[in-house]
Amino acid sequence: MSTEIAARVRNEEWKASLTSESTLVRWTLIAIALGYLTLFLFVPLAAVFSEALKKGLAGYFASFQDPDTLAAIRLTFIAASLAVPLNLMFGVAAAWAIAKFEFVGKQILITLIDIPLAVSPVISGLIYVLLFGAQGWVGPWLAEHDIKIIFALPGIVLATTFVTVPFIARELIPLMQSQGREEEEAALTLGASGWQTFIRVTLPNIKWSLLYGVILCNARAMGEFGAVSVVSGHIRGLTNTLPLHVEILYNEYNAVGAFAVASLLTLLAIVTLVVKTVIERKSAPSRATQDAEWRMQPGSPS
Amino acid sequence: MEDAARESIVSIQVDHVTKRFGTFTVLDDVTLHVQTGELIALLGPSGCGKTTLLRILAGLERPDHGRILLHGDEVTERRITDRRVGFVFQHYALFRHMTVTENVAFGLSVLPHAQRPSPGQIRKKVHDLLSLVQLQAMADRYPNQLSGGQRQRVALARALAVEPKMLLLDEPFGALDTKVRKELRRWLRRLHDELHITSILVTHDQEEALEAADRIVVLNQGHVEQIGTPDEVYENAATPFVYQFLGDVNVFHGRIAQNETVPKETHRQPPAERDSSDEHEVTFVRPHDLELSRSRTTTTQLEATVRLIIIAGSRVRLELMSKDSSQIISVELTKERYRELRLQQGDIVFVHPKQLHVFKMPGPSSM
Amino acid sequence: MALVLKQPSVLPGFGLTLGFALFYFSLIVLIPLSGLIVKTTTLTWQQFWHTVTEPRAMASYQLTFGASFLGALINGFFGSVVAWVLVRYHFPGRSIVDALVDLPFALPTAVAGIALTAIYSSNGWIGSYLEPLGLKVAFTPLGVLVALTFIGLPFVVRTVQPVLQDLDKEVEEAATTLGANRWQTFRAVIVPELWPALLTGMAMAFARSVGEYGSVIFIAGNMPLKSEITPLLIMTKLEQYDYAGATALGVVMLVVSFVLALMINLIQWWSGRRHTAS
């Protein structure tokens, strides 16, 4: 038996010398990669929870008793619950039009959808201030009719929506393009209506990407800082979302409170990543098997 | 002494090679000798271990047991670069960011400084190789601008550039369509006759092996079933597997009363299904070795009904159902013979084999 | 009339979905953005030029673009190593590490900002070790670099990783059978394949870093002329009701973003063209 193991080890070394690197190089590279990630990812992540629990569990949970914190949680949920469905409708509509039809200007539209990602969040907020602010174009008219957009909920929702517009569309477009339109055409020839085709044929094919798009969109909506910061006015208990509340607590030297709130947002981010990983495994079995094959390959570096 | 004489012309020697992946035995005690200048085909179904054997020869895999000798030197533990083998991959494995010229020159350009030819020499060599594979006009193209057949020729030129002592081809035409595949294997055969470089061609296509190779090694589940010239393996299959793998075949189960060796032109009734105990015999007849007649001429003929007639080019394939055993029998006729017989669906015909092969199989007849 | 705007299709819903998508996108994105451009036109050229070239603005560009560029370089190198290790090697915890690479995408920037500040400040986990070496990170331009490196971390990994994954192992074996050693194979066969993805990833990291606000403001110290990034300067002008000034700087940032987006598209077009028949 031990000779079997020895033989296998020799085989692995053999293979490694051909299309991989020596053990020393391999572990050096792994060490560099992990060192870098530790410095910039793992330590900050650990710091959030460590700082939040500095005064123990009691101190941690006390941070959530603050009515201003609860108001911030509520506002964040309201903003996300408006922005995400709007962007969901946009994402599905845009993906359907782009993936299932050929029309002039399609490529331009695909490029345009990414604009909100390319623009600085500060500018995303700025444009709404210029539009609806006191000195903005429609500002005087709004003031006349006593409608508040900037430094109020509508502004926060608008800025959040702007920043998260592309997320669901970006998940769906490449997937639906690669799936083509044969299945939908087949459904139509079998007598299904357009809506039935979408619900019974298209939707099952895109559900995992759709779900991930929604979750990512939600995480970004709840976590947006720069754009919301510009339009919110930072009125405690009224126009403060969770990320803005983190800033206020932090600037008031309430580190435990700031990190406790931050830990909520971090958990949200982690959940998002977990969902992403699970969905990737589910929706891309081909990649998983490819991975398995790679592992089955005798002597693949391990 | 005879051994020594043979040794001198044997250029590749595979000695009792065994290879396992996990618990799966891919190669089981394979022994094989390849003569210098020979073109050998490793033929077998997918998963039979033929590619693994090729990769072991190249040094891309290492055998668990056994030895590899090249020109009498043991190379089992030797690195790939010291073996001087040319390897042609099924999916070409061309460097897609390099032009055809750069691809072919690659092997020369990575030689150590001392051995590396001058740029002028490399250019000349690449030019010569490209004219050999008839691709001079494509020298500055990128692989994605070539057809599949052209790509494989570039891959071959690239492998030849380093002047390998042997050429290993792993299903080189497997990814091409039938027409190109036929052209290329004839072209490869001519090229081999010109260069006489010891070559091993891995394929699962029996036609390719029969047409291109000097000798064929039939592999099945990790062991060698038969080694022989194309004619030998086709006409004198050593095992039922070889018989079935090399072309279509009718299998008749049952005992045959007489001796095993069946002379050509036997007039014996293909045996009908019968019970048997611990050993049974199986008769193999190729579809084109069956003769049909409209009326019974001898008592040994088998009565059958025509179920299906397929006219495929110059040949006509028939599907018959035997009257006694309800077995489906396929028959291949020339068009002339078919016209003579004026066959139609539902006709009764009488079948008798011009040539057949009988194998003893262990166990009761159930296949 | 001869112009075909849309190829015929039996599938329904084209008008409805495209109409809604365009309407919504115009309302939320295009009209507000064009408002920014229109607003700039209310400035005279002198006003605009003065605003965008005043020393404080110039210093902020230098810091923003300089730190973003350095961050992209750092991520270019380390991101490639991470992608390589994740695709090629197996080690305990690999899949968790793989999943966590996306953290900067998902983590709110404010959280990243306070976390990085906490660990890189002089009494933080890492900062306390750097301080004796004379390295002050938090509240200095170096802090800006740290935050922007964090923000840009996933881009290079996620652009290089799939290319490495799809790299045909046979191509490397082919190089080996032709006599190339590992380093030659890496240089001549693998790097040319990775290059476009690496450039794309670095350009994306750079573009993202240039506009970054949330994670930087906590760690930067925000001293005018020293550690103040351009987005923060826009914010400051807004808080002082200097809408014209904020708009002018905003336009500069917007133009830079579009140029970068164009560059990224060009790189992708160029690398795509190399590998498809022309």
PDB file of N, CA and C in Angstrom, chain A residues 19-21 26 36 39-41 47 50 86-87 90 93 96 101-104 112 118 120-121 123 128 135 161-162 188 220 223 225 229-230 250 266 276-277 291 294-295 301-302, chain C residues 4-7 11-12 14 17 21 24-25 28 33 38 75 78 84 88-90 94 97 99-100 102 105 108 111 114 117 119-120 125 150 169 182 211 214 235 238 243 250 253 257:
ATOM      1  N   THR A  19       3.150  20.758 -16.478  1.00  0.00           N
ATOM      2  CA  THR A  19       2.264  21.886 -16.707  1.00  0.00           C
ATOM      3  C   THR A  19       1.940  22.591 -15.400  1.00  0.00           C
ATOM      4  N   SER A  20       2.834  22.479 -14.442  1.00  0.00           N
ATOM      5  CA  SER A  20       2.649  23.274 -13.253  1.00  0.00           C
ATOM      6  C   SER A  20       4.030  23.672 -12.761  1.00  0.00           C
ATOM      7  N   GLU A  21       4.068  24.213 -11.560  1.00  0.00           N
ATOM      8  CA  GLU A  21       5.317  24.743 -11.074  1.00  0.00           C
ATOM      9  C   GLU A  21       5.825  23.850  -9.957  1.00  0.00           C
ATOM     10  N   ARG A  26       4.873  27.034  -6.106  1.00  0.00           N
ATOM     11  CA  ARG A  26       3.437  26.947  -5.870  1.00  0.00           C
ATOM     12  C   ARG A  26       3.064  27.542  -4.512  1.00  0.00           C
ATOM     13  N   TYR A  36      -1.778  38.927   0.612  1.00  0.00           N
ATOM     14  CA  TYR A  36      -2.409  40.125   0.048  1.00  0.00           C
ATOM     15  C   TYR A  36      -3.882  40.203   0.447  1.00  0.00           C
ATOM     16  N   LEU A  39      -4.320  41.067   4.164  1.00  0.00           N
ATOM     17  CA  LEU A  39      -4.077  42.474   4.451  1.00  0.00           C
ATOM     18  C   LEU A  39      -5.264  43.344   4.037  1.00  0.00           C
ATOM     19  N   PHE A  40      -5.842  43.035   2.868  1.00  0.00           N
ATOM     20  CA  PHE A  40      -6.853  43.943   2.324  1.00  0.00           C
ATOM     21  C   PHE A  40      -8.281  43.429   2.469  1.00  0.00           C
ATOM     22  N   LEU A  41      -8.462  42.149   2.774  1.00  0.00           N
ATOM     23  CA  LEU A  41      -9.832  41.635   2.865  1.00  0.00           C
ATOM     24  C   LEU A  41     -10.167  41.061   4.233  1.00  0.00           C
ATOM     25  N   ALA A  47     -12.126  42.978  11.519  1.00  0.00           N
ATOM     26  CA  ALA A  47     -12.124  44.190  12.338  1.00  0.00           C
ATOM     27  C   ALA A  47     -13.542  44.691  12.596  1.00  0.00           C
ATOM     28  N   SER A  50     -14.916  42.561  15.373  1.00  0.00           N
ATOM     29  CA  SER A  50     -14.138  42.743  16.591  1.00  0.00           C
ATOM     30  C   SER A  50     -14.446  44.094  17.234  1.00  0.00           C
ATOM     31  N   LEU A  86     -38.401  48.348  -8.996  1.00  0.00           N
ATOM     32  CA  LEU A  86     -38.325  49.176 -10.200  1.00  0.00           C
ATOM     33  C   LEU A  86     -37.227  48.665 -11.128  1.00  0.00           C
ATOM     34  N   ASN A  87     -36.056  48.409 -10.548  1.00  0.00           N
ATOM     35  CA  ASN A  87     -34.941  47.947 -11.371  1.00  0.00           C
ATOM     36  C   ASN A  87     -35.145  46.518 -11.861  1.00  0.00           C
ATOM     37  N   PHE A  90     -37.217  46.972 -14.931  1.00  0.00           N
ATOM     38  CA  PHE A  90     -36.356  47.481 -15.990  1.00  0.00           C
ATOM     39  C   PHE A  90     -35.430  46.373 -16.511  1.00  0.00           C
ATOM     40  N   ALA A  93     -37.332  43.776 -18.610  1.00  0.00           N
ATOM     41  CA  ALA A  93     -37.792  44.347 -19.882  1.00  0.00           C
ATOM     42  C   ALA A  93     -36.616  44.578 -20.820  1.00  0.00           C
ATOM     43  N   TRP A  96     -35.184  41.268 -22.089  1.00  0.00           N
ATOM     44  CA  TRP A  96     -36.068  40.630 -23.087  1.00  0.00           C
ATOM     45  C   TRP A  96     -35.882  41.295 -24.450  1.00  0.00           C
ATOM     46  N   PHE A 101     -34.468  40.110 -29.522  1.00  0.00           N
ATOM     47  CA  PHE A 101     -34.734  40.818 -30.785  1.00  0.00           C
ATOM     48  C   PHE A 101     -33.458  41.425 -31.341  1.00  0.00           C
ATOM     49  N   GLU A 102     -33.469  41.619 -32.664  1.00  0.00           N
ATOM     50  CA  GLU A 102     -32.374  42.328 -33.321  1.00  0.00           C
ATOM     51  C   GLU A 102     -32.885  43.699 -33.717  1.00  0.00           C
ATOM     52  N   PHE A 103     -32.252  44.742 -33.228  1.00  0.00           N
ATOM     53  CA  PHE A 103     -32.696  46.077 -33.635  1.00  0.00           C
ATOM     54  C   PHE A 103     -31.508  47.032 -33.684  1.00  0.00           C
ATOM     55  N   VAL A 104     -31.709  48.110 -34.394  1.00  0.00           N
ATOM     56  CA  VAL A 104     -30.650  49.106 -34.557  1.00  0.00           C
ATOM     57  C   VAL A 104     -30.362  49.770 -33.207  1.00  0.00           C
ATOM     58  N   LEU A 112     -24.888  51.729 -22.714  1.00  0.00           N
ATOM     59  CA  LEU A 112     -25.473  52.791 -21.901  1.00  0.00           C
ATOM     60  C   LEU A 112     -25.905  52.278 -20.529  1.00  0.00           C
ATOM     61  N   ALA A 118     -20.220  53.507 -14.053  1.00  0.00           N
ATOM     62  CA  ALA A 118     -19.012  54.232 -14.416  1.00  0.00           C
ATOM     63  C   ALA A 118     -18.948  55.593 -13.730  1.00  0.00           C
ATOM     64  N   SER A 120     -19.159  58.393 -10.808  1.00  0.00           N
ATOM     65  CA  SER A 120     -18.891  58.505  -9.369  1.00  0.00           C
ATOM     66  C   SER A 120     -20.198  58.665  -8.605  1.00  0.00           C
ATOM     67  N   PRO A 121     -20.343  57.978  -7.481  1.00  0.00           N
ATOM     68  CA  PRO A 121     -21.602  58.090  -6.724  1.00  0.00           C
ATOM     69  C   PRO A 121     -21.917  59.528  -6.343  1.00  0.00           C
ATOM     70  N   ILE A 123     -21.472  62.101  -8.145  1.00  0.00           N
ATOM     71  CA  ILE A 123     -22.127  62.713  -9.302  1.00  0.00           C
ATOM     72  C   ILE A 123     -23.566  62.201  -9.425  1.00  0.00           C
ATOM     73  N   TYR A 128     -29.257  64.861  -9.220  1.00  0.00           N
ATOM     74  CA  TYR A 128     -30.614  65.044  -8.704  1.00  0.00           C
ATOM     75  C   TYR A 128     -30.737  66.353  -7.939  1.00  0.00           C
ATOM     76  N   GLN A 135     -32.065  75.321  -5.948  1.00  0.00           N
ATOM     77  CA  GLN A 135     -31.640  76.123  -7.092  1.00  0.00           C
ATOM     78  C   GLN A 135     -31.792  75.370  -8.403  1.00  0.00           C
ATOM     79  N   THR A 161     -31.983  54.228  -6.702  1.00  0.00           N
ATOM     80  CA  THR A 161     -32.394  53.582  -7.944  1.00  0.00           C
ATOM     81  C   THR A 161     -31.355  53.807  -9.040  1.00  0.00           C
ATOM     82  N   PHE A 162     -30.909  55.064  -9.154  1.00  0.00           N
ATOM     83  CA  PHE A 162     -29.917  55.377 -10.188  1.00  0.00           C
ATOM     84  C   PHE A 162     -28.696  54.466 -10.062  1.00  0.00           C
ATOM     85  N   LEU A 188     -44.320  29.219 -28.566  1.00  0.00           N
ATOM     86  CA  LEU A 188     -45.340  29.926 -29.333  1.00  0.00           C
ATOM     87  C   LEU A 188     -45.984  29.010 -30.369  1.00  0.00           C
ATOM     88  N   ARG A 220     -26.591  46.370  -2.856  1.00  0.00           N
ATOM     89  CA  ARG A 220     -26.033  47.665  -3.231  1.00  0.00           C
ATOM     90  C   ARG A 220     -26.992  48.799  -2.861  1.00  0.00           C
ATOM     91  N   GLY A 223     -26.676  49.461   0.757  1.00  0.00           N
ATOM     92  CA  GLY A 223     -25.350  49.891   1.177  1.00  0.00           C
ATOM     93  C   GLY A 223     -24.873  51.176   0.541  1.00  0.00           C
ATOM     94  N   PHE A 225     -23.752  54.690  -0.319  1.00  0.00           N
ATOM     95  CA  PHE A 225     -23.338  55.749   0.599  1.00  0.00           C
ATOM     96  C   PHE A 225     -23.206  57.102  -0.097  1.00  0.00           C
ATOM     97  N   SER A 229     -25.699  60.127   0.293  1.00  0.00           N
ATOM     98  CA  SER A 229     -25.140  61.154   1.157  1.00  0.00           C
ATOM     99  C   SER A 229     -25.380  62.547   0.586  1.00  0.00           C
ATOM    100  N   VAL A 230     -25.288  62.686  -0.739  1.00  0.00           N
ATOM    101  CA  VAL A 230     -25.467  63.993  -1.381  1.00  0.00           C
ATOM    102  C   VAL A 230     -26.913  64.477  -1.252  1.00  0.00           C
ATOM    103  N   TYR A 250     -19.806  57.167  13.715  1.00  0.00           N
ATOM    104  CA  TYR A 250     -18.351  57.122  13.699  1.00  0.00           C
ATOM    105  C   TYR A 250     -17.773  58.505  13.979  1.00  0.00           C
ATOM    106  N   THR A 266     -22.442  44.300   6.898  1.00  0.00           N
ATOM    107  CA  THR A 266     -21.449  43.289   6.509  1.00  0.00           C
ATOM    108  C   THR A 266     -22.105  41.920   6.380  1.00  0.00           C
ATOM    109  N   LYS A 276     -24.579  34.056  -3.907  1.00  0.00           N
ATOM    110  CA  LYS A 276     -23.910  34.052  -5.208  1.00  0.00           C
ATOM    111  C   LYS A 276     -23.189  32.724  -5.440  1.00  0.00           C
ATOM    112  N   THR A 277     -22.450  32.294  -4.417  1.00  0.00           N
ATOM    113  CA  THR A 277     -21.691  31.045  -4.559  1.00  0.00           C
ATOM    114  C   THR A 277     -22.624  29.859  -4.792  1.00  0.00           C
ATOM    115  N   ASP A 291     -14.428  21.490 -12.825  1.00  0.00           N
ATOM    116  CA  ASP A 291     -13.602  21.566 -11.642  1.00  0.00           C
ATOM    117  C   ASP A 291     -13.272  20.184 -11.113  1.00  0.00           C
ATOM    118  N   TRP A 294     -10.840  18.443 -13.188  1.00  0.00           N
ATOM    119  CA  TRP A 294      -9.517  18.970 -12.918  1.00  0.00           C
ATOM    120  C   TRP A 294      -8.945  18.283 -11.685  1.00  0.00           C
ATOM    121  N   ARG A 295      -9.794  18.091 -10.716  1.00  0.00           N
ATOM    122  CA  ARG A 295      -9.328  17.476  -9.487  1.00  0.00           C
ATOM    123  C   ARG A 295      -9.036  16.003  -9.698  1.00  0.00           C
ATOM    124  N   PRO A 301      -2.048  19.805  -9.265  1.00  0.00           N
ATOM    125  CA  PRO A 301      -1.470  20.406  -8.068  1.00  0.00           C
ATOM    126  C   PRO A 301      -2.525  20.571  -6.985  1.00  0.00           C
ATOM    127  N   SER A 302      -2.191  20.251  -5.796  1.00  0.00           N
ATOM    128  CA  SER A 302      -3.191  20.341  -4.743  1.00  0.00           C
ATOM    129  C   SER A 302      -2.631  21.077  -3.545  1.00  0.00           C
TER     130      SER A 302
ATOM    131  N   VAL C   4     -34.091  49.143 -41.999  1.00  0.00           N
ATOM    132  CA  VAL C   4     -34.788  48.175 -41.155  1.00  0.00           C
ATOM    133  C   VAL C   4     -34.364  48.422 -39.713  1.00  0.00           C
ATOM    134  N   LEU C   5     -35.289  48.919 -38.919  1.00  0.00           N
ATOM    135  CA  LEU C   5     -34.953  49.239 -37.536  1.00  0.00           C
ATOM    136  C   LEU C   5     -34.970  48.005 -36.655  1.00  0.00           C
ATOM    137  N   LYS C   6     -35.798  47.044 -37.041  1.00  0.00           N
ATOM    138  CA  LYS C   6     -35.892  45.851 -36.226  1.00  0.00           C
ATOM    139  C   LYS C   6     -36.177  44.683 -37.139  1.00  0.00           C
ATOM    140  N   GLN C   7     -35.421  43.615 -36.966  1.00  0.00           N
ATOM    141  CA  GLN C   7     -35.683  42.443 -37.783  1.00  0.00           C
ATOM    142  C   GLN C   7     -36.943  41.744 -37.293  1.00  0.00           C
ATOM    143  N   LEU C  11     -41.673  36.500 -31.748  1.00  0.00           N
ATOM    144  CA  LEU C  11     -41.837  36.702 -30.310  1.00  0.00           C
ATOM    145  C   LEU C  11     -42.535  38.029 -30.045  1.00  0.00           C
ATOM    146  N   PRO C  12     -43.427  38.038 -29.070  1.00  0.00           N
ATOM    147  CA  PRO C  12     -44.141  39.273 -28.779  1.00  0.00           C
ATOM    148  C   PRO C  12     -43.393  40.136 -27.758  1.00  0.00           C
ATOM    149  N   PHE C  14     -41.864  43.167 -28.013  1.00  0.00           N
ATOM    150  CA  PHE C  14     -40.718  44.021 -28.302  1.00  0.00           C
ATOM    151  C   PHE C  14     -41.011  45.482 -27.986  1.00  0.00           C
ATOM    152  N   THR C  17     -41.511  46.071 -24.063  1.00  0.00           N
ATOM    153  CA  THR C  17     -40.333  45.970 -23.198  1.00  0.00           C
ATOM    154  C   THR C  17     -39.302  47.034 -23.544  1.00  0.00           C
ATOM    155  N   ALA C  21     -38.188  50.045 -21.129  1.00  0.00           N
ATOM    156  CA  ALA C  21     -36.790  50.121 -20.729  1.00  0.00           C
ATOM    157  C   ALA C  21     -36.212  51.492 -21.086  1.00  0.00           C
ATOM    158  N   TYR C  24     -37.841  54.322 -18.879  1.00  0.00           N
ATOM    159  CA  TYR C  24     -37.355  54.260 -17.504  1.00  0.00           C
ATOM    160  C   TYR C  24     -35.912  54.728 -17.416  1.00  0.00           C
ATOM    161  N   PHE C  25     -35.100  54.222 -18.349  1.00  0.00           N
ATOM    162  CA  PHE C  25     -33.680  54.542 -18.303  1.00  0.00           C
ATOM    163  C   PHE C  25     -33.467  56.036 -18.581  1.00  0.00           C
ATOM    164  N   ILE C  28     -34.582  57.938 -15.323  1.00  0.00           N
ATOM    165  CA  ILE C  28     -33.739  57.788 -14.135  1.00  0.00           C
ATOM    166  C   ILE C  28     -32.298  58.213 -14.420  1.00  0.00           C
ATOM    167  N   LEU C  33     -28.598  63.032 -16.040  1.00  0.00           N
ATOM    168  CA  LEU C  33     -27.193  63.194 -16.396  1.00  0.00           C
ATOM    169  C   LEU C  33     -27.000  64.337 -17.384  1.00  0.00           C
ATOM    170  N   VAL C  38     -25.989  70.354 -19.233  1.00  0.00           N
ATOM    171  CA  VAL C  38     -26.675  71.612 -19.538  1.00  0.00           C
ATOM    172  C   VAL C  38     -26.332  72.670 -18.488  1.00  0.00           C
ATOM    173  N   ASN C  75      -3.180  46.023  -7.799  1.00  0.00           N
ATOM    174  CA  ASN C  75      -4.180  44.978  -8.053  1.00  0.00           C
ATOM    175  C   ASN C  75      -3.858  44.178  -9.306  1.00  0.00           C
ATOM    176  N   PHE C  78      -1.053  41.677  -7.838  1.00  0.00           N
ATOM    177  CA  PHE C  78      -1.553  40.725  -6.844  1.00  0.00           C
ATOM    178  C   PHE C  78      -2.848  40.041  -7.304  1.00  0.00           C
ATOM    179  N   TRP C  84      -4.493  33.278 -10.466  1.00  0.00           N
ATOM    180  CA  TRP C  84      -3.672  32.102 -10.805  1.00  0.00           C
ATOM    181  C   TRP C  84      -3.809  31.015  -9.747  1.00  0.00           C
ATOM    182  N   ARG C  88      -5.422  27.470 -10.468  1.00  0.00           N
ATOM    183  CA  ARG C  88      -4.467  26.404 -10.702  1.00  0.00           C
ATOM    184  C   ARG C  88      -4.180  25.511  -9.492  1.00  0.00           C
ATOM    185  N   TYR C  89      -4.296  26.054  -8.309  1.00  0.00           N
ATOM    186  CA  TYR C  89      -3.877  25.272  -7.136  1.00  0.00           C
ATOM    187  C   TYR C  89      -5.059  24.942  -6.249  1.00  0.00           C
ATOM    188  N   HIS C  90      -4.894  23.880  -5.505  1.00  0.00           N
ATOM    189  CA  HIS C  90      -5.901  23.540  -4.517  1.00  0.00           C
ATOM    190  C   HIS C  90      -5.269  23.647  -3.149  1.00  0.00           C
ATOM    191  N   ARG C  94      -9.985  27.116  -0.261  1.00  0.00           N
ATOM    192  CA  ARG C  94      -9.922  27.793  -1.552  1.00  0.00           C
ATOM    193  C   ARG C  94     -11.271  28.374  -1.974  1.00  0.00           C
ATOM    194  N   VAL C  97     -12.166  31.482  -0.001  1.00  0.00           N
ATOM    195  CA  VAL C  97     -11.370  32.610  -0.468  1.00  0.00           C
ATOM    196  C   VAL C  97     -11.935  33.126  -1.788  1.00  0.00           C
ATOM    197  N   ALA C  99     -14.945  32.961  -2.915  1.00  0.00           N
ATOM    198  CA  ALA C  99     -16.198  33.693  -2.715  1.00  0.00           C
ATOM    199  C   ALA C  99     -15.934  35.068  -2.111  1.00  0.00           C
ATOM    200  N   LEU C 100     -14.950  35.147  -1.195  1.00  0.00           N
ATOM    201  CA  LEU C 100     -14.712  36.404  -0.479  1.00  0.00           C
ATOM    202  C   LEU C 100     -14.071  37.486  -1.352  1.00  0.00           C
ATOM    203  N   ASP C 102     -15.129  38.756  -3.867  1.00  0.00           N
ATOM    204  CA  ASP C 102     -16.149  39.715  -4.283  1.00  0.00           C
ATOM    205  C   ASP C 102     -16.599  40.651  -3.170  1.00  0.00           C
ATOM    206  N   PHE C 105     -17.201  44.289  -3.758  1.00  0.00           N
ATOM    207  CA  PHE C 105     -18.386  44.589  -4.569  1.00  0.00           C
ATOM    208  C   PHE C 105     -19.622  44.715  -3.681  1.00  0.00           C
ATOM    209  N   PRO C 108     -20.855  47.634   1.734  1.00  0.00           N
ATOM    210  CA  PRO C 108     -21.064  49.081   1.597  1.00  0.00           C
ATOM    211  C   PRO C 108     -19.744  49.827   1.825  1.00  0.00           C
ATOM    212  N   VAL C 111     -18.751  51.029   5.295  1.00  0.00           N
ATOM    213  CA  VAL C 111     -18.267  49.982   6.203  1.00  0.00           C
ATOM    214  C   VAL C 111     -16.788  49.706   5.914  1.00  0.00           C
ATOM    215  N   ILE C 114     -14.662  52.614   7.418  1.00  0.00           N
ATOM    216  CA  ILE C 114     -14.367  52.650   8.857  1.00  0.00           C
ATOM    217  C   ILE C 114     -13.524  51.447   9.268  1.00  0.00           C
ATOM    218  N   THR C 117      -9.950  52.165   8.259  1.00  0.00           N
ATOM    219  CA  THR C 117      -9.414  53.194   9.141  1.00  0.00           C
ATOM    220  C   THR C 117      -9.038  52.589  10.487  1.00  0.00           C
ATOM    221  N   ILE C 119      -8.138  49.553  11.285  1.00  0.00           N
ATOM    222  CA  ILE C 119      -6.961  48.681  11.348  1.00  0.00           C
ATOM    223  C   ILE C 119      -5.676  49.381  10.914  1.00  0.00           C
ATOM    224  N   TYR C 120      -5.791  50.419  10.099  1.00  0.00           N
ATOM    225  CA  TYR C 120      -4.563  51.082   9.632  1.00  0.00           C
ATOM    226  C   TYR C 120      -4.253  52.362  10.409  1.00  0.00           C
ATOM    227  N   TRP C 125      -4.778  47.227  14.270  1.00  0.00           N
ATOM    228  CA  TRP C 125      -4.102  45.935  14.174  1.00  0.00           C
ATOM    229  C   TRP C 125      -2.846  45.990  13.281  1.00  0.00           C
ATOM    230  N   PHE C 150      -8.352  48.361  -1.949  1.00  0.00           N
ATOM    231  CA  PHE C 150      -9.434  47.487  -1.485  1.00  0.00           C
ATOM    232  C   PHE C 150     -10.587  47.497  -2.477  1.00  0.00           C
ATOM    233  N   LYS C 169      -5.464  23.324 -21.563  1.00  0.00           N
ATOM    234  CA  LYS C 169      -4.287  22.711 -20.978  1.00  0.00           C
ATOM    235  C   LYS C 169      -3.391  22.098 -22.047  1.00  0.00           C
ATOM    236  N   ARG C 182       9.071  25.553 -18.136  1.00  0.00           N
ATOM    237  CA  ARG C 182       7.873  26.140 -17.542  1.00  0.00           C
ATOM    238  C   ARG C 182       7.842  27.657 -17.705  1.00  0.00           C
ATOM    239  N   GLY C 211     -13.814  57.344  -9.052  1.00  0.00           N
ATOM    240  CA  GLY C 211     -15.062  57.908  -8.564  1.00  0.00           C
ATOM    241  C   GLY C 211     -15.366  57.578  -7.114  1.00  0.00           C
ATOM    242  N   GLY C 214     -17.066  56.794  -0.607  1.00  0.00           N
ATOM    243  CA  GLY C 214     -17.380  56.315   0.733  1.00  0.00           C
ATOM    244  C   GLY C 214     -16.204  55.759   1.511  1.00  0.00           C
ATOM    245  N   MET C 235     -18.294  67.315  -3.128  1.00  0.00           N
ATOM    246  CA  MET C 235     -19.185  67.268  -1.971  1.00  0.00           C
ATOM    247  C   MET C 235     -19.058  68.552  -1.149  1.00  0.00           C
ATOM    248  N   LEU C 238     -20.714  71.395  -2.787  1.00  0.00           N
ATOM    249  CA  LEU C 238     -22.166  71.280  -2.680  1.00  0.00           C
ATOM    250  C   LEU C 238     -22.636  71.764  -1.320  1.00  0.00           C
ATOM    251  N   TYR C 243     -23.011  75.351  -6.359  1.00  0.00           N
ATOM    252  CA  TYR C 243     -23.463  74.360  -7.336  1.00  0.00           C
ATOM    253  C   TYR C 243     -22.678  74.440  -8.632  1.00  0.00           C
ATOM    254  N   GLY C 250     -17.804  68.046 -11.512  1.00  0.00           N
ATOM    255  CA  GLY C 250     -18.559  66.850 -11.879  1.00  0.00           C
ATOM    256  C   GLY C 250     -18.399  66.514 -13.353  1.00  0.00           C
ATOM    257  N   MET C 253     -15.076  64.892 -13.975  1.00  0.00           N
ATOM    258  CA  MET C 253     -15.108  63.482 -13.558  1.00  0.00           C
ATOM    259  C   MET C 253     -15.889  62.631 -14.565  1.00  0.00           C
ATOM    260  N   SER C 257     -14.647  59.491 -16.696  1.00  0.00           N
ATOM    261  CA  SER C 257     -15.321  58.185 -16.622  1.00  0.00           C
ATOM    262  C   SER C 257     -15.653  57.666 -18.011  1.00  0.00           C
TER     263      SER C 257
END
